[in-house]
Amino acid sequence: EPEVTQTPSHQVTQMGQEVILRCVPISNHLYFYWYRQILGQKVEFLVSFYNNEISEKSEIFDDQFSVERPDGSNFTLKIRSTKLEDSAMYFCASRREGGDTEAFFGQGTRLTVV
Amino acid sequence: GDSVTQMEGPVTLSEEAFLTINCTYTATGYPSLFWYVQYPGEGLQLLLKATKADDKGSNKGFEATYRKETTSFHLEKGSVQVSDSAVYFCALIFRNSGNTPLVFGKGTRLSVIA
């Protein structure tokens, strides 16, 4: 069964460093998302991406964040200068199309900023 | 704005007990509704969904019915197992929404003890 894959599963970084979280969405999906989940809290939307551009972004997704689809398979989230409060589980998701189709999520990347 | 409200956890049940996790939503129009499950150390998996009023989603013994009149989508299972221990998230999305993201509730942690 096709799945969304994320790497790495866990990343530890120093405050102020740049990190890139990687995702490979399901191959025939068109819509891509990043969410984050601070430990024990709700799943928060960060950004959606379609047709090589951002469709929508939340207040969390400020200038420190960027997304890119550098080739036909990868979808990356970059945090330019990490802060302690960026520590969270980051989930990538993809959907086949719009409307009411469900989103498929990756296993997540646990980011720890020290 | 659109929102999802779930009952506070954690919920602790004995094996074979009946489970209800309440979920209500606030939205303009008629969204599609989902339950996602997050097992320990894993990502989010779709458990079930319903796309219109009075639809019943079901999977793995879990059920939820889309109730337009009460704007609810409560999750139920007649007899829980230890393996059902997880965090359960209620979510919504609008049909024909294009790339609008899922909106999640805060999640309800379920612990089932033998």
Coordinates of N, CA and C in Angstrom, one line a residue:
Chain A
E1 N 0.8 -1.2 0.0 CA 0.0 0.0 0.0 C 0.9 1.2 0.0
P2 N 0.6 2.2 -0.9 CA 1.4 3.4 -0.9 C 1.3 4.2 0.4
E3 N 2.4 4.9 0.7 CA 2.4 5.6 2.0 C 3.3 6.9 1.8
V4 N 3.0 7.8 2.7 CA 3.9 9.0 2.8 C 5.0 8.7 3.7
T5 N 6.2 9.0 3.2 CA 7.4 8.7 4.0 C 8.1 10.0 4.4
Q6 N 8.6 10.1 5.6 CA 9.3 11.2 6.1 C 10.7 10.9 6.7
T7 N 11.6 11.7 6.4 CA 13.0 11.6 7.0 C 13.5 12.9 7.5
P8 N 14.3 12.9 8.5 CA 14.6 11.8 9.4 C 13.4 11.5 10.4
S9 N 13.5 10.5 11.1 CA 12.4 10.3 12.1 C 12.6 11.1 13.3
H10 N 13.9 11.5 13.6 CA 14.2 12.3 14.8 C 15.4 13.2 14.4
Q11 N 15.3 14.5 14.7 CA 16.4 15.4 14.5 C 16.5 16.3 15.7
V12 N 17.8 16.4 16.1 CA 18.1 17.3 17.2 C 19.0 18.4 16.6
T13 N 18.7 19.6 16.9 CA 19.4 20.7 16.4 C 19.6 21.8 17.4
Q14 N 20.7 22.6 17.2 CA 20.9 23.7 18.1 C 20.1 24.9 17.7
M15 N 19.7 25.7 18.7 CA 18.9 26.9 18.4 C 19.7 27.8 17.5
G16 N 18.9 28.3 16.5 CA 19.5 29.2 15.5 C 20.0 28.5 14.2
Q17 N 20.0 27.1 14.3 CA 20.5 26.4 13.1 C 19.3 26.2 12.1
E18 N 19.6 25.9 10.9 CA 18.6 25.6 9.9 C 18.4 24.1 9.8
V19 N 17.1 23.8 9.6 CA 16.8 22.3 9.5 C 15.9 22.2 8.2
I20 N 16.1 21.0 7.6 CA 15.2 20.7 6.5 C 14.6 19.3 6.8
L21 N 13.3 19.3 6.8 CA 12.5 18.1 7.0 C 12.0 17.6 5.6
R22 N 12.2 16.3 5.4 CA 11.9 15.8 4.1 C 10.7 14.9 4.1
C23 N 10.0 14.9 3.0 CA 8.8 14.1 2.8 C 8.7 13.6 1.4
V24 N 8.3 12.4 1.2 CA 7.9 11.9 -0.1 C 6.4 11.5 -0.1
P25 N 5.6 12.4 -0.7 CA 4.2 12.1 -0.7 C 3.9 10.9 -1.6
I26 N 2.6 10.4 -1.5 CA 2.2 9.4 -2.4 C 2.2 9.8 -3.8
S27 N 2.6 9.0 -4.7 CA 3.1 9.4 -6.1 C 2.0 10.1 -6.9
N28 N 0.8 9.7 -6.8 CA -0.3 10.3 -7.7 C -1.1 11.4 -6.9
H29 N -0.6 11.8 -5.8 CA -1.3 12.9 -5.0 C -0.9 14.2 -5.5
L30 N -1.8 15.2 -5.4 CA -1.5 16.5 -5.9 C -1.5 17.6 -4.8
Y31 N -2.0 17.3 -3.7 CA -2.1 18.3 -2.6 C -1.2 17.9 -1.5
F32 N -0.4 18.8 -0.9 CA 0.6 18.5 0.1 C 0.5 19.4 1.3
Y33 N 0.8 18.9 2.4 CA 0.6 19.7 3.7 C 1.7 19.4 4.6
W34 N 2.0 20.4 5.5 CA 2.7 20.2 6.7 C 1.9 20.6 7.9
Y35 N 1.9 19.7 8.9 CA 1.3 20.0 10.2 C 2.4 19.8 11.3
R36 N 2.1 20.4 12.4 CA 3.0 20.1 13.6 C 2.1 19.8 14.8
Q37 N 2.8 19.1 15.7 CA 2.1 18.7 16.9 C 3.1 18.9 18.1
I38 N 2.9 19.9 18.9 CA 3.7 20.1 20.0 C 3.3 19.0 21.0
L39 N 4.3 18.5 21.8 CA 4.0 17.3 22.6 C 2.7 17.4 23.4
G40 N 1.9 16.4 23.2 CA 0.6 16.3 24.0 C -0.4 17.3 23.6
Q41 N -0.2 18.1 22.5 CA -1.2 19.1 22.1 C -1.8 18.8 20.8
K42 N -2.6 19.7 20.3 CA -3.4 19.4 19.1 C -2.5 19.4 17.8
V43 N -3.0 18.9 16.8 CA -2.3 18.9 15.5 C -2.7 20.2 14.8
E44 N -1.6 21.0 14.5 CA -1.8 22.3 14.0 C -1.4 22.4 12.5
F45 N -2.2 23.0 11.7 CA -1.9 23.2 10.3 C -0.8 24.3 10.1
L46 N 0.2 24.0 9.2 CA 1.2 25.0 8.9 C 1.0 25.6 7.5
V47 N 0.9 24.6 6.5 CA 0.9 25.1 5.1 C 0.4 24.1 4.2
S48 N -0.3 24.5 3.1 CA -0.7 23.6 2.1 C -0.1 24.1 0.7
F49 N 0.1 23.1 -0.2 CA 0.9 23.3 -1.4 C 0.3 22.6 -2.5
Y50 N 0.1 23.3 -3.6 CA -0.5 22.7 -4.8 C 0.0 23.4 -6.0
N51 N 0.3 22.6 -7.1 CA 0.8 23.1 -8.3 C 2.0 24.0 -8.2
N52 N 2.9 23.6 -7.3 CA 4.2 24.2 -7.1 C 4.1 25.6 -6.4
E53 N 3.0 25.8 -5.7 CA 3.0 27.0 -4.9 C 2.1 26.8 -3.6
I54 N 2.4 27.7 -2.7 CA 1.6 27.7 -1.4 C 0.2 28.1 -1.7
S55 N -0.8 27.2 -1.2 CA -2.2 27.5 -1.3 C -2.7 28.3 -0.1
E56 N -2.2 27.9 1.0 CA -2.7 28.5 2.3 C -1.6 28.3 3.3
K57 N -1.5 29.2 4.3 CA -0.6 29.1 5.4 C -1.2 29.6 6.6
S58 N -0.8 29.1 7.8 CA -1.3 29.6 9.0 C -0.4 30.7 9.6
E59 N -0.8 31.2 10.7 CA 0.0 32.2 11.4 C 1.3 31.7 11.9
I60 N 1.3 30.4 12.1 CA 2.6 29.8 12.6 C 3.6 29.9 11.5
F61 N 3.2 29.8 10.3 CA 4.1 29.7 9.1 C 4.6 31.1 8.8
D62 N 5.6 31.5 9.6 CA 6.1 32.9 9.4 C 7.4 32.8 8.4
D63 N 8.1 33.9 8.4 CA 9.2 34.0 7.4 C 10.3 33.0 7.7
Q64 N 10.3 32.4 8.9 CA 11.4 31.4 9.2 C 11.1 30.1 8.5
F65 N 9.9 29.9 8.0 CA 9.5 28.7 7.4 C 9.5 28.8 5.8
S66 N 9.8 27.8 5.1 CA 9.6 27.7 3.7 C 9.4 26.3 3.3
V67 N 8.7 26.1 2.2 CA 8.5 24.8 1.6 C 8.9 24.8 0.2
E68 N 9.2 23.6 -0.3 CA 9.7 23.4 -1.6 C 9.4 22.0 -2.1
R69 N 9.2 21.9 -3.4 CA 9.1 20.6 -4.1 C 10.2 20.6 -5.2
P70 N 11.4 20.2 -4.8 CA 12.5 20.4 -5.6 C 12.5 19.5 -6.9
D71 N 11.8 18.4 -6.8 CA 11.7 17.5 -7.9 C 10.4 16.9 -7.9
G72 N 10.2 15.8 -8.7 CA 8.8 15.2 -8.8 C 8.4 14.4 -7.6
S73 N 9.3 14.2 -6.6 CA 8.9 13.3 -5.6 C 9.0 13.9 -4.2
N74 N 10.0 14.8 -3.9 CA 10.2 15.3 -2.6 C 9.4 16.5 -2.3
F75 N 9.1 16.7 -1.0 CA 8.4 17.9 -0.5 C 9.0 18.3 0.8
T76 N 9.7 19.4 0.9 CA 10.5 19.7 2.1 C 10.0 20.9 2.8
L77 N 10.2 20.9 4.1 CA 9.9 22.0 5.0 C 11.3 22.5 5.6
K78 N 11.6 23.8 5.4 CA 12.8 24.3 5.9 C 12.5 25.3 7.0
I79 N 13.2 25.2 8.1 CA 13.1 26.2 9.2 C 14.5 26.9 9.2
R80 N 14.4 28.2 8.9 CA 15.7 28.9 8.7 C 16.6 29.0 9.9
S81 N 16.0 29.4 11.0 CA 16.7 29.7 12.2 C 15.8 29.2 13.4
T82 N 16.1 27.9 13.8 CA 15.2 27.3 14.8 C 15.2 27.9 16.1
K83 N 14.0 27.9 16.8 CA 13.9 28.4 18.1 C 13.4 27.2 19.0
L84 N 13.6 27.4 20.3 CA 13.2 26.3 21.2 C 11.8 25.9 21.0
E85 N 10.9 26.8 20.8 CA 9.5 26.5 20.6 C 9.1 25.9 19.3
D86 N 10.1 25.7 18.4 CA 9.9 24.9 17.2 C 9.9 23.4 17.5
S87 N 10.3 23.0 18.7 CA 10.4 21.6 19.0 C 9.0 21.0 19.0
A88 N 8.8 20.0 18.2 CA 7.5 19.4 17.9 C 7.7 18.2 17.0
M89 N 6.6 17.5 16.8 CA 6.5 16.5 15.8 C 5.9 17.1 14.6
Y90 N 6.6 17.0 13.4 CA 6.1 17.6 12.2 C 5.6 16.5 11.3
F91 N 4.4 16.6 10.8 CA 3.8 15.6 9.9 C 3.6 16.2 8.5
C92 N 4.0 15.4 7.6 CA 3.7 15.7 6.2 C 2.4 14.9 5.8
A93 N 1.6 15.5 4.9 CA 0.4 14.8 4.5 C 0.2 15.1 3.0
S94 N -0.5 14.1 2.3 CA -0.9 14.4 0.9 C -2.3 13.9 0.6
R95 N -2.9 14.4 -0.4 CA -4.2 14.0 -0.8 C -4.2 13.9 -2.3
R96 N -5.1 13.0 -2.8 CA -5.1 12.7 -4.2 C -5.7 13.9 -5.0
E97 N -6.7 14.5 -4.4 CA -7.4 15.6 -5.0 C -8.1 16.4 -4.0
G98 N -8.7 17.5 -4.4 CA -9.4 18.3 -3.4 C -10.8 17.7 -3.0
G99 N -11.7 18.5 -2.6 CA -13.0 18.0 -2.2 C -12.9 17.3 -0.8
D100 N -13.5 16.2 -0.7 CA -13.6 15.5 0.6 C -12.7 14.3 0.8
T101 N -11.8 14.2 -0.1 CA -10.9 13.0 0.1 C -10.0 13.2 1.3
E102 N -9.7 12.0 1.9 CA -8.9 12.1 3.1 C -7.5 12.4 2.8
A103 N -6.8 12.9 3.9 CA -5.4 13.1 3.8 C -4.6 11.9 4.4
F104 N -3.5 11.5 3.7 CA -2.6 10.5 4.2 C -1.4 11.1 4.9
F105 N -1.1 10.6 6.1 CA 0.0 11.2 6.8 C 1.2 10.3 6.9
G106 N 2.4 11.0 7.0 CA 3.6 10.3 7.2 C 3.7 10.0 8.7
Q107 N 4.8 9.3 9.1 CA 5.0 8.9 10.5 C 5.5 10.0 11.3
G108 N 5.9 11.1 10.7 CA 6.4 12.3 11.4 C 7.9 12.4 11.6
T109 N 8.4 13.6 11.8 CA 9.7 13.8 12.2 C 9.7 14.6 13.6
R110 N 10.3 14.0 14.6 CA 10.4 14.7 15.9 C 11.6 15.6 15.9
L111 N 11.3 16.9 15.9 CA 12.4 17.9 15.9 C 12.6 18.4 17.4
T112 N 13.8 18.3 17.8 CA 14.1 18.8 19.2 C 15.2 19.9 19.0
V113 N 14.8 21.0 19.5 CA 15.7 22.2 19.4 C 16.3 22.4 20.8
V114 N 17.6 22.4 20.9 CA 18.3 22.5 22.2 C 19.1 23.8 22.3
Chain B
G1 N -14.4 31.1 13.3 CA -13.9 30.2 12.2 C -14.3 28.7 12.5
D2 N -14.0 27.9 11.6 CA -14.3 26.5 11.7 C -13.5 25.8 12.9
S3 N -14.2 25.0 13.6 CA -13.5 24.3 14.7 C -14.1 23.0 15.1
V4 N -13.3 22.2 15.8 CA -13.8 20.9 16.2 C -13.5 20.8 17.7
T5 N -14.5 20.4 18.5 CA -14.3 20.2 19.9 C -14.5 18.8 20.3
Q6 N -13.5 18.2 21.0 CA -13.6 16.8 21.5 C -13.6 16.8 23.0
M7 N -14.1 15.7 23.5 CA -14.1 15.6 25.0 C -12.7 15.5 25.5
E8 N -12.5 16.0 26.7 CA -11.2 16.0 27.3 C -10.8 14.6 27.7
G9 N -9.6 14.3 27.5 CA -9.1 13.0 28.0 C -8.3 13.2 29.2
P10 N -7.5 12.2 29.7 CA -7.5 10.9 29.1 C -8.7 10.0 29.5
V11 N -9.0 9.1 28.7 CA -10.1 8.1 29.0 C -9.5 6.8 29.3
T12 N -9.8 6.2 30.4 CA -9.3 4.9 30.8 C -10.4 3.9 30.9
L13 N -10.4 2.8 30.2 CA -11.4 1.8 30.2 C -10.8 0.4 30.4
S14 N -11.6 -0.4 30.9 CA -11.3 -1.8 31.0 C -11.6 -2.5 29.7
E15 N -10.8 -3.5 29.4 CA -11.1 -4.3 28.1 C -12.5 -4.7 28.1
E16 N -13.1 -4.7 26.9 CA -14.5 -5.0 26.6 C -15.5 -4.0 27.0
A17 N -15.1 -2.9 27.5 CA -16.0 -1.8 27.9 C -16.5 -1.1 26.6
F18 N -17.6 -0.3 26.8 CA -18.1 0.5 25.7 C -17.4 1.8 25.7
L19 N -17.1 2.3 24.5 CA -16.4 3.5 24.3 C -17.2 4.5 23.6
T20 N -17.3 5.8 24.1 CA -17.8 6.9 23.4 C -16.8 8.0 23.5
I21 N -16.4 8.6 22.4 CA -15.6 9.9 22.4 C -16.4 10.9 21.7
N22 N -16.8 12.0 22.4 CA -17.7 13.0 21.8 C -16.9 13.9 20.9
C23 N -17.5 14.3 19.8 CA -17.0 15.3 18.9 C -18.1 16.2 18.4
T24 N -17.9 17.5 18.5 CA -18.9 18.4 17.9 C -18.1 19.4 17.0
Y25 N -18.8 20.0 16.1 CA -18.1 20.9 15.2 C -18.8 22.2 15.0
T26 N -18.1 23.2 14.7 CA -18.7 24.5 14.3 C -18.2 24.8 12.9
A27 N -19.1 25.0 12.0 CA -18.6 25.3 10.6 C -19.8 25.9 9.8
T28 N -19.4 26.7 8.9 CA -20.5 27.2 7.9 C -20.6 26.2 6.8
G29 N -21.8 25.8 6.5 CA -22.0 24.8 5.5 C -21.9 23.4 6.1
Y30 N -21.6 22.4 5.2 CA -21.6 21.0 5.6 C -20.3 20.4 5.3
P31 N -19.5 20.2 6.3 CA -18.2 19.6 6.0 C -18.2 18.1 5.9
S32 N -17.1 17.5 5.5 CA -16.9 16.1 5.6 C -16.2 15.9 6.9
L33 N -16.5 14.8 7.6 CA -16.0 14.5 8.9 C -15.1 13.3 9.0
F34 N -14.1 13.3 9.8 CA -13.1 12.2 9.9 C -12.8 11.9 11.4
W35 N -12.4 10.7 11.6 CA -11.7 10.3 12.8 C -10.4 9.7 12.4
Y36 N -9.3 10.3 13.0 CA -7.9 9.8 12.8 C -7.5 9.2 14.1
V37 N -6.6 8.2 14.0 CA -6.0 7.6 15.2 C -4.5 7.6 15.1
Q38 N -3.9 7.9 16.3 CA -2.4 7.9 16.4 C -2.0 6.9 17.5
Y39 N -1.5 5.8 17.0 CA -0.9 4.8 18.0 C 0.4 5.3 18.5
P40 N 0.8 4.8 19.7 CA 2.1 5.3 20.3 C 3.2 5.3 19.3
G41 N 3.9 6.4 19.2 CA 5.1 6.4 18.3 C 4.8 6.4 16.9
E42 N 3.6 6.6 16.5 CA 3.3 6.5 15.0 C 2.6 7.8 14.5
G43 N 2.4 7.8 13.2 CA 1.7 9.0 12.6 C 0.2 8.8 12.7
L44 N -0.5 9.7 12.0 CA -1.9 9.7 12.0 C -2.5 8.8 10.9
Q45 N -3.4 8.0 11.3 CA -4.1 7.1 10.3 C -5.5 7.4 10.3
L46 N -6.1 7.4 9.1 CA -7.5 7.5 9.0 C -8.2 6.3 9.6
L47 N -9.2 6.6 10.4 CA -10.0 5.5 11.0 C -11.3 5.3 10.3
L48 N -12.0 6.4 10.1 CA -13.3 6.3 9.4 C -13.7 7.7 9.0
K49 N -14.6 7.8 8.1 CA -15.1 9.1 7.6 C -16.6 9.1 7.2
A50 N -17.2 10.3 7.2 CA -18.6 10.4 6.7 C -18.6 11.7 5.9
T51 N -19.3 11.7 4.8 CA -19.2 12.9 4.0 C -20.5 13.7 3.9
K52 N -21.6 13.1 4.4 CA -22.9 13.9 4.4 C -23.7 13.4 5.6
A53 N -24.7 14.3 5.8 CA -25.6 14.0 7.0 C -26.2 12.6 7.0
D54 N -26.2 12.0 8.2 CA -26.8 10.7 8.4 C -25.9 9.5 7.9
D55 N -24.8 9.9 7.3 CA -23.8 8.8 6.9 C -23.2 8.2 8.2
K56 N -22.9 6.9 8.1 CA -22.2 6.3 9.2 C -20.9 5.8 8.7
G57 N -19.8 6.2 9.3 CA -18.5 5.6 9.0 C -18.2 4.5 9.9
S58 N -17.5 3.5 9.4 CA -17.2 2.4 10.3 C -15.9 1.7 9.9
N59 N -15.2 1.2 10.9 CA -13.9 0.5 10.6 C -13.4 -0.1 11.9
K60 N -12.9 -1.3 11.8 CA -12.3 -2.0 13.0 C -13.2 -2.0 14.2
G61 N -14.5 -2.1 14.0 CA -15.5 -2.1 15.1 C -15.8 -0.7 15.6
F62 N -15.2 0.3 15.1 CA -15.6 1.7 15.5 C -16.6 2.2 14.5
E63 N -17.5 3.1 15.1 CA -18.5 3.7 14.3 C -18.7 5.2 14.7
A64 N -19.1 6.0 13.7 CA -19.5 7.4 14.0 C -20.5 7.8 13.0
T65 N -21.6 8.5 13.4 CA -22.7 8.9 12.6 C -22.7 10.4 12.5
Y66 N -22.8 10.9 11.3 CA -22.8 12.4 11.0 C -24.2 12.9 11.3
R67 N -24.2 13.7 12.4 CA -25.5 14.2 12.8 C -25.5 15.7 12.6
K68 N -26.3 16.1 11.5 CA -26.3 17.5 11.2 C -27.0 18.4 12.2
E69 N -28.1 17.8 12.8 CA -29.0 18.5 13.7 C -28.3 18.9 15.0
T70 N -27.3 18.0 15.4 CA -26.5 18.3 16.6 C -25.1 18.7 16.3
T71 N -24.8 18.8 15.1 CA -23.4 19.1 14.6 C -22.4 18.2 15.3
S72 N -22.6 16.9 15.3 CA -21.8 16.0 16.1 C -21.3 14.8 15.2
F73 N -20.3 14.1 15.7 CA -19.7 13.0 15.0 C -19.0 12.1 16.1
H74 N -19.8 11.6 17.0 CA -19.3 10.9 18.1 C -18.7 9.5 17.7
L75 N -17.6 9.2 18.3 CA -17.0 7.9 18.0 C -17.4 6.9 19.0
E76 N -17.8 5.7 18.6 CA -18.2 4.6 19.5 C -17.6 3.3 19.1
K77 N -17.4 2.5 20.1 CA -17.0 1.1 19.9 C -17.6 0.2 21.0
G78 N -18.2 -0.9 20.6 CA -19.0 -1.7 21.6 C -18.1 -2.4 22.6
S79 N -16.9 -2.8 22.2 CA -16.0 -3.6 23.1 C -14.6 -3.3 22.8
V80 N -13.9 -2.5 23.6 CA -12.6 -2.0 23.3 C -11.6 -3.1 23.7
Q81 N -10.4 -3.0 23.0 CA -9.3 -4.0 23.3 C -8.1 -3.1 23.7
V82 N -7.1 -3.8 24.4 CA -5.9 -3.1 24.8 C -5.2 -2.5 23.6
S83 N -5.3 -3.1 22.4 CA -4.7 -2.6 21.2 C -5.4 -1.3 20.7
D84 N -6.5 -1.0 21.2 CA -7.1 0.3 20.8 C -6.6 1.5 21.6
S85 N -5.7 1.3 22.5 CA -5.0 2.4 23.2 C -4.3 3.3 22.2
A86 N -4.7 4.5 22.2 CA -4.1 5.5 21.2 C -4.7 6.8 21.5
V87 N -4.3 7.8 20.6 CA -5.0 9.1 20.7 C -5.9 9.2 19.5
Y88 N -7.1 9.7 19.7 CA -8.1 9.8 18.6 C -8.4 11.3 18.3
F89 N -8.4 11.6 17.0 CA -8.6 13.0 16.6 C -9.8 13.0 15.7
C90 N -10.7 13.9 16.0 CA -11.8 14.3 15.2 C -11.4 15.4 14.2
A91 N -11.8 15.4 13.0 CA -11.3 16.4 12.0 C -12.4 16.7 11.0
L92 N -12.4 17.8 10.4 CA -13.3 18.2 9.3 C -12.6 18.8 8.2
I93 N -13.3 18.8 7.0 CA -12.9 19.5 5.8 C -14.1 19.8 5.0
F94 N -14.0 20.8 4.3 CA -15.2 21.1 3.4 C -15.1 20.4 2.1
R95 N -16.3 19.9 1.7 CA -16.3 19.3 0.4 C -16.1 20.4 -0.7
N96 N -15.6 20.1 -1.8 CA -15.3 21.0 -2.8 C -14.4 22.2 -2.3
S97 N -13.6 21.8 -1.4 CA -12.8 22.9 -0.7 C -11.4 23.1 -1.4
G98 N -11.2 22.4 -2.5 CA -9.9 22.5 -3.1 C -8.8 22.1 -2.2
N99 N -7.9 22.9 -1.8 CA -6.7 22.6 -1.0 C -6.9 23.0 0.4
T100 N -8.1 23.4 0.8 CA -8.2 23.8 2.2 C -7.9 22.6 3.1
P101 N -7.1 22.9 4.2 CA -6.6 21.8 5.0 C -7.7 21.3 6.0
L102 N -7.4 20.1 6.5 CA -8.2 19.5 7.6 C -8.0 20.4 8.8
V103 N -9.1 20.5 9.6 CA -9.1 21.1 10.9 C -9.3 20.0 11.9
F104 N -8.4 20.0 12.9 CA -8.4 18.9 13.9 C -8.9 19.4 15.2
G105 N -9.5 18.4 16.0 CA -9.7 18.6 17.4 C -8.4 18.4 18.2
K106 N -8.5 18.6 19.5 CA -7.3 18.5 20.3 C -6.8 17.1 20.6
G107 N -7.7 16.1 20.2 CA -7.3 14.7 20.5 C -7.8 14.2 21.8
T108 N -8.1 13.0 21.9 CA -8.5 12.3 23.1 C -7.7 11.0 23.3
R109 N -7.0 11.0 24.4 CA -6.1 9.8 24.6 C -6.9 8.7 25.3
L110 N -6.9 7.5 24.7 CA -7.6 6.4 25.3 C -6.6 5.3 25.8
S111 N -6.8 4.9 27.0 CA -6.0 3.8 27.5 C -6.9 2.7 27.9
V112 N -6.7 1.5 27.4 CA -7.5 0.3 27.7 C -6.6 -0.6 28.5
I113 N -7.1 -1.0 29.7 CA -6.4 -1.9 30.5 C -7.0 -3.3 30.6
A114 N -6.1 -4.3 30.6 CA -6.6 -5.7 30.6 C -7.3 -6.1 31.9

